[in-house]
XYZ file of C-alpha atoms in Angstrom:
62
model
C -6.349 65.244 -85.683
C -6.753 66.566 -82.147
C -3.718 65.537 -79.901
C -2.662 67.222 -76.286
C 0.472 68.260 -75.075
C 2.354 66.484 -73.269
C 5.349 68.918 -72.216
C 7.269 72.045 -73.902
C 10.906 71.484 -74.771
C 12.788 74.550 -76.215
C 11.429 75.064 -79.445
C 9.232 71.798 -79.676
C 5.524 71.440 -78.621
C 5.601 67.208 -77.744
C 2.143 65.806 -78.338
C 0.309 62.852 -77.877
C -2.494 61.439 -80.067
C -5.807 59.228 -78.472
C -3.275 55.960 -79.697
C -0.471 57.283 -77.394
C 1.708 58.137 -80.578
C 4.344 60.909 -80.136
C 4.939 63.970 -82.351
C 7.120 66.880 -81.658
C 6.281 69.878 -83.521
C 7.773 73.368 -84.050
C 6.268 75.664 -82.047
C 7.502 78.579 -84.965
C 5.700 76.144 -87.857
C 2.302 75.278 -85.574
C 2.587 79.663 -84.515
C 1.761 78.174 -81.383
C 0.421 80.957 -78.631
C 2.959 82.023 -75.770
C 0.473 81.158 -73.322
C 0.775 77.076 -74.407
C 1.134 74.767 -71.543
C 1.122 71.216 -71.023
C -2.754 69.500 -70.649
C -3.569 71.810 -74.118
C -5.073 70.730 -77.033
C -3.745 71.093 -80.225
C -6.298 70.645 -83.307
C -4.891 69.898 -86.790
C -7.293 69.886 -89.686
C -6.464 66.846 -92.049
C -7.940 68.817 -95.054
C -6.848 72.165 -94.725
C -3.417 72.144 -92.343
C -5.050 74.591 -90.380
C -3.557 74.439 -86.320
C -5.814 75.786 -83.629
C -5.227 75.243 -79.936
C -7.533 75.001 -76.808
C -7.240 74.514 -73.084
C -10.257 71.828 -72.999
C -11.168 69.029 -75.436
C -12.436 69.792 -78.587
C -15.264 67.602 -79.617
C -14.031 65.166 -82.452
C -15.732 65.678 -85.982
C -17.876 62.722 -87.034
């Protein structure tokens, strides 16, 4: 699931999916890097859990 942030509030990352859908996540849980900022990407792997992050658009897996 790739989605891209859509603002920092205290100690939630809130992201936005390609459908528009919301999700605030823990920025402790996600160990989100202090250098995070709003227009990021943030790429969860459905099979794994893994959580990587990246200032341009990761290609989508198909």
């Amino acid at each position: 699931m790739i989605l891209k942030v859509d603002m920092i509030d205290g100690k939630y990352v809130i992201c936005m999916d390609k459908d528009k859908k919301m999700f605030a996540l823990d920025k402790k849980e996600i160990k989100a890097p202090s250098e995070l900022k709003k227009g990021w990407y943030v790429v969860i792997d459905d099979d794994g859990g893994s959580v990587s992050f990246s200032e341009h658009k990761p290609s989508a897996k198909n």
